[in-house]
Amino acid sequence: MPNAVLLISCPDRPGLVAAVASFVADHGGNIVHAEQHVDAALNVFFQRVEFELEGFGVERQAIARAFAPVAERHGMTFDLRFTDTHARIGLLASREPHCLVDVLARTRSGDLGAEVVAVISNHDTHADLAAFYGVPYVHLPVTAQTKPQQESDVIARLRSLDVDLVVLARYMQILSPAFIDAYRHRIINIHHSFLPAFVGAKPYHQAHGRGVKIIGVTAHYATEDLDQGPIIEQDVVRVSHRDAVADLVRKGRDLETVVLARAIRLHVEHRVLIYGNKTVVFT
Amino acid sequence: MPNAVLLISCPDRPGLVAAVASFVADHGGNIVHAEQHVDAALNVFFQRVEFELEGFGVERQAIARAFAPVAERHGMTFDLRFTDTHARIGLLASREPHCLVDVLARTRSGDLGAEVVAVISNHDTHADLAAFYGVPYVHLPVTAQTKPQQESDVIARLRSLDVDLVVLARYMQILSPAFIDAYRHRIINIHHSFLPAFVGAKPYHQAHGRGVKIIGVTAHYATEDLDQGPIIEQDVVRVSHRDAVADLVRKGRDLETVVLARAIRLHVEHRVLIYGNKTVVFT
Amino acid sequence: MPNAVLLISCPDRPGLVAAVASFVADHGGNIVHAEQHVDAALNVFFQRVEFELEGFGVERQAIARAFAPVAERHGMTFDLRFTDTHARIGLLASREPHCLVDVLARTRSGDLGAEVVAVISNHDTHADLAAFYGVPYVHLPVTAQTKPQQESDVIARLRSLDVDLVVLARYMQILSPAFIDAYRHRIINIHHSFLPAFVGAKPYHQAHGRGVKIIGVTAHYATEDLDQGPIIEQDVVRVSHRDAVADLVRKGRDLETVVLARAIRLHVEHRVLIYGNKTVVFT
Amino acid sequence: MPNAVLLISCPDRPGLVAAVASFVADHGGNIVHAEQHVDAALNVFFQRVEFELEGFGVERQAIARAFAPVAERHGMTFDLRFTDTHARIGLLASREPHCLVDVLARTRSGDLGAEVVAVISNHDTHADLAAFYGVPYVHLPVTAQTKPQQESDVIARLRSLDVDLVVLARYMQILSPAFIDAYRHRIINIHHSFLPAFVGAKPYHQAHGRGVKIIGVTAHYATEDLDQGPIIEQDVVRVSHRDAVADLVRKGRDLETVVLARAIRLHVEHRVLIYGNKTVVFT
């Protein structure tokens, strides 16, 4: 039997933990995980509560309605999700294969708790790879002239496939505000620098030029401001004067792969709450 | 105003989070942090709840009594602590100064939320250091013959000083079972290896001999079995063929200092629950 | 034009660096990398010298003979290799796909400077994967009874394919001393623990039982003693009480993949020298 | 017997390693460490050669003169240093004690191979600490009006003490170009961010505002451009939404201490070569 996950945020005040826990307990439910966080400066309360549907006295489709009065009483915004509904991912890729291979392989081995419903790319390079993993490959080439039309096509395709989450697996195109808005807080990008250092193009070249001793990568939600969105996960690796730009690229690739996978997992397991330009990540 | 901290463990069953949260809410309290963990294999529930005393409807000294019926109903073992009672640390040291200097400096700067009430050493090497930090220095030399008597003297001194926590800051003596028992789960040792690798003497020599590429250190509670106690915190650092034993010692020193300080902080902030030979650490 | 790589070891004494560098310079060569290491305790000198063949006054196939007098004069053992000869890898796999997918994908993208000439497995699970990457898949099932025969078949196949390096990509069979001997110092295994902790079976279960706060993996050369061979590379990741064994397995998988790939790269780029049970790794 | 260290840079060309190694060998010397690096893009060769004075056929004070013809022939810039000449450090501090305590304690235990000849501070807070470690404490208060004069006094004091290296141990004053110039490439600053992210004031506040998941610190040579100088060493630590600014400050403190100490050690052991705005660090 799957579990239910409540993601809650509201102004902080006494009694919130008790209100949610009592709601679950009063219907005979068992909480398996509960994490909360209070941003003391902003006075906001965040919570993730996961409880067993087994033995819970409210039908799955009626839980949100049953919880609504609790939420209203405390001014809560909430999302209700279930651990057996796998996210439908639209994977946007370009020429670099490493993130693409990795996400597809994890999906096949069942490691990720999500499904890739299409690979969309402006190149036809990786059609065979998608075919091997049994995932439709949508080739939508782009030029400076066709960019708006191509983007519309991408969005149309994502919509027709009922995509929950857009993953930019080293997709090298900048998305328009309209695209961002259509999938707000549901587009994960992997940027190949330790943000906020080295925003924009060629971050490994920038890092090499600056002579840093550590490089990093950042998975974040795409927003209208390039590389400025809420950060989900970051990681780093040590480099030295011996590393040429090509070595940074190679070392960074392993980071990109792993950090993107972690961010997708956190998102699809409903562990991320966004507020302002930041995230609360309940691991 | 300080906060109260409840540390709870009991058999897992529905309603535990609600029971504790309702106890706090029913007395007008505000929970500022609450973390729980369920060991699914052993079916044990662990919780750390921190709530404000300000506005709480029960006097500080009456809270434990007020909570007792809740605990009894659910079979809970609990500890109640307050964030304004600083742990009284007895620091046992030998010749190596780095952990000693570090703990004393952190105490002085108020960084640790604890107080060192005595430095006890089998050497007189660091009396001036303790004096500088205004901490009594107890020199209790030890030989193979006098070991049992010396240990009794150490324990007597710790008792007379009403010590809450014994910190072995690279104290090179093995403690007897009687000592362990007198301060069970209240003796923190820093072992200079990544346990369980390299138990016992000269772990850096062992690591060098084995040709490892990473070394580590481990802070744990001392038990009757040498270097086998519940682990609180570990950290590691990269080494290479270029590092002689002396380099491992030097690199390890910085780890020992930081990891011991982290473990002390976790303990004195009531973030550690011990079960079996393991710990739950609510960070 | 490729480079030549000299890997040298000998008793340490004055003049070694000059002797090798002069050999290169006297023939008009240009050193692009030169690293040396002296094990002061054992008085052994190790060196890796990479120089350009372009402009070098000795034919490629005559270099070893030309260097022999220098080596003899100083008691040097040496290997001569060229950066354009890609290692031929025999990949031994079992049911777990992650290391297999990763090595094949890196080979395809040209990232590894090596070629996988066969995947050999006791299961037929991953034949399609090998086929996708255009690599022959050899299915050699094994039972307790057929183990010696199966191993002979594996060795025969490796020999017929002229394999330079055997990679155990989570191959769960223990190799016989005869197998080890046939490919001494040319079998890389990835062990899923931070050796020497948790030797043998089910290391993640062992790590979970011990309650460690960090887990690791180790790439090493297989020897007759299980998990005791010379370590090439290790890496670690943080875990907590929240991580069940399945989480350790999942987190460990990403480490296994990356650490195995790093070890293969170091080996095929001739950066590893073995002495006693340790390695010198020139990165 | 101490060793000699040659730090060399010049345009890259064949024969450089041989030229230096032959110089040492021809005078009967024994090289104990030799590292070189070629920046292929800029065609610059860098080398650090450490050789034993014992048995070397040239007097210590005559070595530089003896090497001069070799240097001239190859267009080399070089520095000659000896491992028994300990750097004389002038430590500039402000109110934060952690770096100050740490450097003084390392000096006392002989861990650093350097000597602190004065602590200079614009506050009188830590006079007792310096006194405990037997180091003169120079209190030079500063206001907006007296800043130029105070800086002149600082420089005068450093000069009169014949300081080799100025260490800014969380000294919160910006140095004038004249100061920078007087000690070019001999002023090490510890900046409490992972540069180039969060230049300038209050980097932990900036990091908290941006919602990063990892924070870092950077040791670099101070130049006229604030926080833009050549980076010597960096390190990082993981943070989360649970960490308030005060937690970042606390976690960062341990990094600052360790990274500053590493940078000082690298500098005083003559392991750092500066070129352009970058460093070659031979570890």
Short mmCIF file of C-alpha atoms in Angstrom, two decimals, chain D residues 52-259:
data_model
loop_
_atom_site.label_atom_id
_atom_site.label_comp_id
_atom_site.label_asym_id
_atom_site.label_seq_id
_atom_site.Cartn_x
_atom_site.Cartn_y
_atom_site.Cartn_z
CA GLU D 52 69.54 17.78 -0.05
CA LEU D 53 72.28 20.18 1.02
CA GLU D 54 74.05 17.21 2.57
CA GLY D 55 76.72 16.11 0.16
CA PHE D 56 76.03 18.98 -2.25
CA GLY D 57 79.27 20.30 -3.66
CA VAL D 58 78.43 24.00 -3.50
CA GLU D 59 78.25 26.09 -0.34
CA ARG D 60 74.78 27.20 0.61
CA GLN D 61 75.44 30.89 -0.01
CA ALA D 62 77.04 30.18 -3.40
CA ILE D 63 74.25 28.04 -4.89
CA ALA D 64 72.29 30.90 -6.42
CA ARG D 65 75.39 32.19 -8.17
CA ALA D 66 76.27 28.70 -9.37
CA PHE D 67 72.78 28.23 -10.80
CA ALA D 68 72.65 31.63 -12.50
CA PRO D 69 74.23 30.49 -15.80
CA VAL D 70 71.72 27.64 -16.12
CA ALA D 71 68.90 30.07 -15.47
CA GLU D 72 70.24 32.54 -17.97
CA ARG D 73 70.68 29.96 -20.70
CA HIS D 74 67.00 28.96 -20.42
CA GLY D 75 65.45 32.32 -19.58
CA MET D 76 64.47 31.14 -16.10
CA THR D 77 63.21 33.26 -13.24
CA PHE D 78 64.07 31.49 -10.01
CA ASP D 79 63.90 31.72 -6.24
CA LEU D 80 66.20 29.77 -3.97
CA ARG D 81 65.09 28.98 -0.44
CA PHE D 82 66.13 26.68 2.39
CA THR D 83 63.91 24.49 4.52
CA ASP D 84 65.46 25.66 7.78
CA THR D 85 64.66 29.35 7.35
CA HIS D 86 61.29 29.82 8.99
CA ALA D 87 59.05 32.54 7.66
CA ARG D 88 58.51 35.54 9.95
CA ILE D 89 54.77 36.15 10.04
CA GLY D 90 53.02 39.39 10.92
CA LEU D 91 49.49 38.44 11.95
CA LEU D 92 46.86 41.14 11.44
CA ALA D 93 43.71 40.47 13.43
CA SER D 94 40.48 42.09 14.43
CA ARG D 95 37.84 40.93 16.96
CA GLU D 96 37.23 37.34 15.75
CA PRO D 97 39.67 35.08 17.61
CA HIS D 98 39.43 31.69 15.86
CA CYS D 99 42.09 32.12 13.16
CA LEU D 100 44.33 33.98 15.58
CA VAL D 101 44.16 31.25 18.24
CA ASP D 102 44.70 28.59 15.64
CA VAL D 103 47.80 30.09 14.00
CA LEU D 104 49.35 30.85 17.39
CA ALA D 105 48.66 27.33 18.68
CA ARG D 106 50.10 25.74 15.54
CA THR D 107 53.18 27.89 15.81
CA ARG D 108 53.68 26.88 19.43
CA SER D 109 53.37 23.19 18.66
CA GLY D 110 55.87 23.57 15.80
CA ASP D 111 53.27 22.35 13.33
CA LEU D 112 53.62 25.22 10.89
CA GLY D 113 57.30 25.75 10.20
CA ALA D 114 56.92 29.48 10.73
CA GLU D 115 57.13 32.05 13.48
CA VAL D 116 54.63 34.74 14.41
CA VAL D 117 56.71 37.83 15.22
CA ALA D 118 53.80 40.10 16.05
CA VAL D 119 50.04 40.25 16.31
CA ILE D 120 48.85 43.64 15.10
CA SER D 121 45.25 44.58 15.73
CA ASN D 122 42.97 47.57 15.65
CA HIS D 123 41.38 46.21 18.84
CA ASP D 124 43.01 45.41 22.16
CA THR D 125 40.81 42.35 22.66
CA HIS D 126 43.39 39.63 22.28
CA ALA D 127 46.46 41.03 24.00
CA ASP D 128 46.28 38.35 26.68
CA LEU D 129 46.16 35.59 24.08
CA ALA D 130 49.26 36.90 22.31
CA ALA D 131 50.97 37.28 25.66
CA PHE D 132 50.18 33.66 26.53
CA TYR D 133 51.87 32.57 23.33
CA GLY D 134 54.79 34.93 23.96
CA VAL D 135 54.13 37.06 20.91
CA PRO D 136 54.25 40.89 20.99
CA TYR D 137 50.82 42.46 20.59
CA VAL D 138 50.67 45.77 18.77
CA HIS D 139 47.45 47.67 19.30
CA LEU D 140 46.90 50.23 16.54
CA PRO D 141 43.32 51.49 16.69
CA VAL D 142 41.81 52.92 13.54
CA THR D 143 39.05 55.37 12.64
CA ALA D 144 37.92 56.67 9.28
CA GLN D 145 40.09 59.75 9.89
CA THR D 146 43.21 57.96 11.08
CA LYS D 147 43.14 55.12 8.56
CA PRO D 148 46.05 56.28 6.36
CA GLN D 149 48.20 57.03 9.36
CA GLN D 150 47.33 53.78 11.09
CA GLU D 151 48.21 51.83 7.96
CA SER D 152 51.56 53.57 7.76
CA ASP D 153 52.16 52.58 11.35
CA VAL D 154 51.26 48.97 10.57
CA ILE D 155 53.65 48.88 7.62
CA ALA D 156 56.41 50.51 9.64
CA ARG D 157 55.98 47.90 12.33
CA LEU D 158 56.02 45.05 9.84
CA ARG D 159 59.19 46.45 8.33
CA SER D 160 60.95 46.96 11.61
CA LEU D 161 60.15 43.32 12.44
CA ASP D 162 61.49 42.15 9.10
CA VAL D 163 58.27 40.32 8.31
CA ASP D 164 58.28 37.89 5.36
CA LEU D 165 54.58 37.17 5.25
CA VAL D 166 51.53 39.17 6.29
CA VAL D 167 48.55 37.05 7.32
CA LEU D 168 45.14 38.67 7.50
CA ALA D 169 43.47 36.50 10.11
CA ARG D 170 40.00 37.92 9.61
CA TYR D 171 41.39 41.46 9.65
CA MET D 172 38.41 43.49 8.56
CA GLN D 173 40.22 46.48 7.07
CA ILE D 174 40.70 47.00 3.34
CA LEU D 175 44.36 47.56 2.53
CA SER D 176 45.50 50.46 0.37
CA PRO D 177 47.34 49.85 -2.93
CA ALA D 178 50.52 51.07 -1.24
CA PHE D 179 50.25 48.38 1.43
CA ILE D 180 49.54 45.71 -1.21
CA ASP D 181 52.51 46.88 -3.20
CA ALA D 182 54.86 46.84 -0.23
CA TYR D 183 54.12 43.15 0.37
CA ARG D 184 53.08 42.00 -3.09
CA HIS D 185 52.38 38.26 -3.17
CA ARG D 186 53.25 38.12 0.50
CA ILE D 187 49.84 38.96 2.00
CA ILE D 188 47.50 36.01 2.56
CA ASN D 189 43.85 36.77 3.23
CA ILE D 190 41.12 34.37 4.25
CA HIS D 191 37.81 35.31 2.67
CA HIS D 192 34.73 33.66 4.10
CA SER D 193 33.11 32.66 0.83
CA PHE D 194 33.70 30.27 -2.00
CA LEU D 195 35.15 32.88 -4.36
CA PRO D 196 34.27 34.23 -6.84
CA ALA D 197 30.81 33.89 -5.26
CA PHE D 198 29.94 36.46 -2.62
CA VAL D 199 32.71 39.00 -2.93
CA GLY D 200 32.84 41.76 -0.33
CA ALA D 201 31.01 42.26 2.94
CA LYS D 202 28.87 39.75 4.81
CA PRO D 203 29.30 36.76 2.51
CA TYR D 204 27.49 34.41 4.88
CA HIS D 205 24.47 36.69 4.75
CA GLN D 206 24.73 36.72 0.96
CA ALA D 207 24.97 32.91 0.87
CA HIS D 208 21.96 32.56 3.14
CA GLY D 209 19.97 34.94 1.00
CA ARG D 210 20.80 33.01 -2.18
CA GLY D 211 19.84 29.70 -0.60
CA VAL D 212 23.02 27.80 -1.51
CA LYS D 213 23.42 24.22 -0.30
CA ILE D 214 27.18 24.44 0.20
CA ILE D 215 29.29 27.28 1.58
CA GLY D 216 33.03 27.72 1.29
CA VAL D 217 36.04 29.79 2.16
CA THR D 218 39.01 30.96 0.12
CA ALA D 219 42.60 31.74 1.01
CA HIS D 220 44.18 34.03 -1.54
CA TYR D 221 46.90 36.61 -2.02
CA ALA D 222 45.53 40.09 -1.45
CA THR D 223 45.74 42.38 -4.48
CA GLU D 224 44.44 45.85 -5.30
CA ASP D 225 41.11 44.31 -6.39
CA LEU D 226 39.11 43.22 -3.37
CA ASP D 227 38.78 39.42 -3.15
CA GLN D 228 40.12 39.01 -6.70
CA GLY D 229 43.67 37.89 -5.95
CA PRO D 230 45.30 34.53 -6.85
CA ILE D 231 43.58 31.68 -5.01
CA ILE D 232 45.80 29.40 -2.93
CA GLU D 233 43.27 27.06 -1.32
CA GLN D 234 39.52 26.61 -0.89
CA ASP D 235 37.25 24.27 0.98
CA VAL D 236 33.53 23.85 1.48
CA VAL D 237 30.90 22.48 3.86
CA ARG D 238 27.33 21.42 3.29
CA VAL D 239 24.49 23.56 4.67
CA SER D 240 20.71 23.30 4.52
CA HIS D 241 17.54 25.31 5.02
CA ARG D 242 17.87 24.53 8.74
CA ASP D 243 21.00 26.67 8.94
CA ALA D 244 20.41 30.28 9.91
CA VAL D 245 23.07 32.88 9.18
CA ALA D 246 24.55 32.23 12.63
CA ASP D 247 24.97 28.56 11.72
CA LEU D 248 26.73 29.45 8.49
CA VAL D 249 29.05 31.70 10.48
CA ARG D 250 29.77 28.88 12.93
CA LYS D 251 30.31 26.21 10.27
CA GLY D 252 32.38 28.60 8.19
CA ARG D 253 34.64 29.40 11.12
CA ASP D 254 36.05 25.88 11.18
CA LEU D 255 36.73 26.11 7.47
CA GLU D 256 38.40 29.50 7.75
CA THR D 257 40.76 28.21 10.40
CA VAL D 258 41.80 25.10 8.51
CA VAL D 259 42.03 26.67 5.05
#
